[in-house]
Amino acid sequence: MNRYERLNALLELLAERGRVEVDEVAAELAVSGATIRRDLDHLAGQRLLSRTRGGAVAHPEVAYDLPQRYRTVRRAGEKQRIGKAAAERVGRGAVVGMNGGTTTTEVARALVANADADGVLTVVTNALNIAGELAVRPRVKLVVTGGVARPQSYELVSPLAGRILAGLNLDVVFLGVDAIDPDAGAYADHEGEAEVNRMLAERAHRVVVVADSSKIGARAFAEICPIGLVHVLVTDTGATEEDVRRFGERGVEVVRV
């Protein structure tokens, strides 16, 4: 288990229990107590927990919807394959929209790797981390929506985003979701994110959902869009033949990688 995996595990344990003890967690994660102390000190420095004698407790001002940088290790291989397969569907000179999330970040990285030396790719996003990676790329024209930043996801939300998106047309939008179902549609855990994601989808000629198979059939709080607005689902091989059949009946092409 590498450091980022440990940090992720520590925050998940803290979210579940409210308190962790060094010796107990060290045994669970099969590392030394000194390693856990260093990890807890690092997270305390990020104000993600409060250190105690022998352990740590949840920080009273932190909502344990993990910040994105500590979620990138989950199903990393699947997300990289999904990102690469999704990026291959983008034509030269396309105008691409994307929301925030670990999977759409992989799409952005693959898009940059595939960028034509003679062409300019236009990317519209509400994700600050994606914008930060693309802003230094000379062959990418970057458009960032307005809004208020959510520290849990690095996404900009609020009606300000709608003022920008209302005047734009997108060739394709890549949506990361918290849940997708062939009957219910695409969903997010946060209503503000869902609203901006819906605006992105409504401005696009083609909507591609990028989501690992754990999101299929899951439940989340706020609707992004009905399934009728989704054209393609790019996912991993954990998606079953039954999943493919059900989405196909709704007119959604499923790509498993």
XYZ file of N, CA and C in Angstrom, residues 1 6 21 38 41 44-45 81 95 100-101 138 147 171 181-182 184 186 188 191 199 201 205 208 212 216 220 222:
84
model
N 0.843 -1.197 0.000
C 0.000 0.000 0.000
C 0.879 1.248 0.000
N -2.752 4.851 1.753
C -2.879 4.925 3.211
C -3.670 6.158 3.637
N -6.831 5.159 16.356
C -5.660 5.008 17.216
C -4.498 4.482 16.385
N 3.314 9.690 10.912
C 3.683 10.664 9.875
C 2.480 10.981 8.980
N 0.102 13.191 10.900
C 0.651 14.549 10.988
C 0.439 15.293 9.667
N -3.195 16.208 9.397
C -3.477 17.296 10.333
C -2.987 18.620 9.776
N -1.844 18.590 9.089
C -1.333 19.802 8.460
C -2.240 20.318 7.367
N -8.028 3.497 -18.197
C -8.470 2.860 -19.445
C -9.734 3.530 -19.979
N -15.017 20.798 -29.797
C -15.293 21.567 -28.588
C -15.825 20.581 -27.556
N -16.138 17.753 -13.260
C -15.034 17.303 -12.428
C -15.135 15.839 -12.077
N -14.095 15.336 -11.447
C -14.084 13.943 -11.014
C -12.811 13.251 -11.440
N -0.368 24.516 -24.769
C -0.526 25.509 -25.834
C -1.548 25.131 -26.900
N -18.526 30.395 -10.977
C -19.157 29.658 -9.898
C -18.365 29.706 -8.611
N -19.513 20.045 -28.868
C -19.619 18.853 -29.710
C -19.898 17.616 -28.870
N -28.110 4.609 -14.098
C -29.024 3.480 -14.188
C -29.798 3.602 -15.500
N -30.029 2.499 -16.203
C -30.730 2.596 -17.482
C -32.165 3.077 -17.361
N -33.274 5.073 -14.340
C -33.319 6.331 -13.586
C -32.521 7.452 -14.236
N -28.694 9.522 -14.963
C -27.404 9.841 -14.349
C -27.616 10.752 -13.142
N -25.785 12.661 -9.347
C -24.640 13.116 -8.550
C -25.059 13.199 -7.089
N -26.382 18.459 -5.199
C -27.361 19.080 -6.093
C -26.768 20.204 -6.939
N -26.521 21.324 -17.191
C -26.338 22.391 -18.167
C -25.323 21.985 -19.232
N -24.623 18.960 -20.208
C -25.243 17.945 -21.056
C -26.215 18.566 -22.051
N -23.922 18.261 -28.240
C -24.501 17.447 -29.314
C -24.474 15.970 -28.933
N -21.427 11.706 -23.301
C -20.718 10.470 -22.988
C -20.491 10.416 -21.475
N -16.800 4.038 -13.801
C -16.458 2.640 -13.575
C -17.719 1.865 -13.194
N -22.759 1.750 -11.779
C -23.945 1.243 -12.477
C -24.931 0.660 -11.474
N -27.801 7.906 -5.978
C -27.232 9.183 -5.562
C -28.374 10.188 -5.437
N -29.057 13.626 -6.460
C -29.618 14.612 -7.385
C -29.464 14.172 -8.840
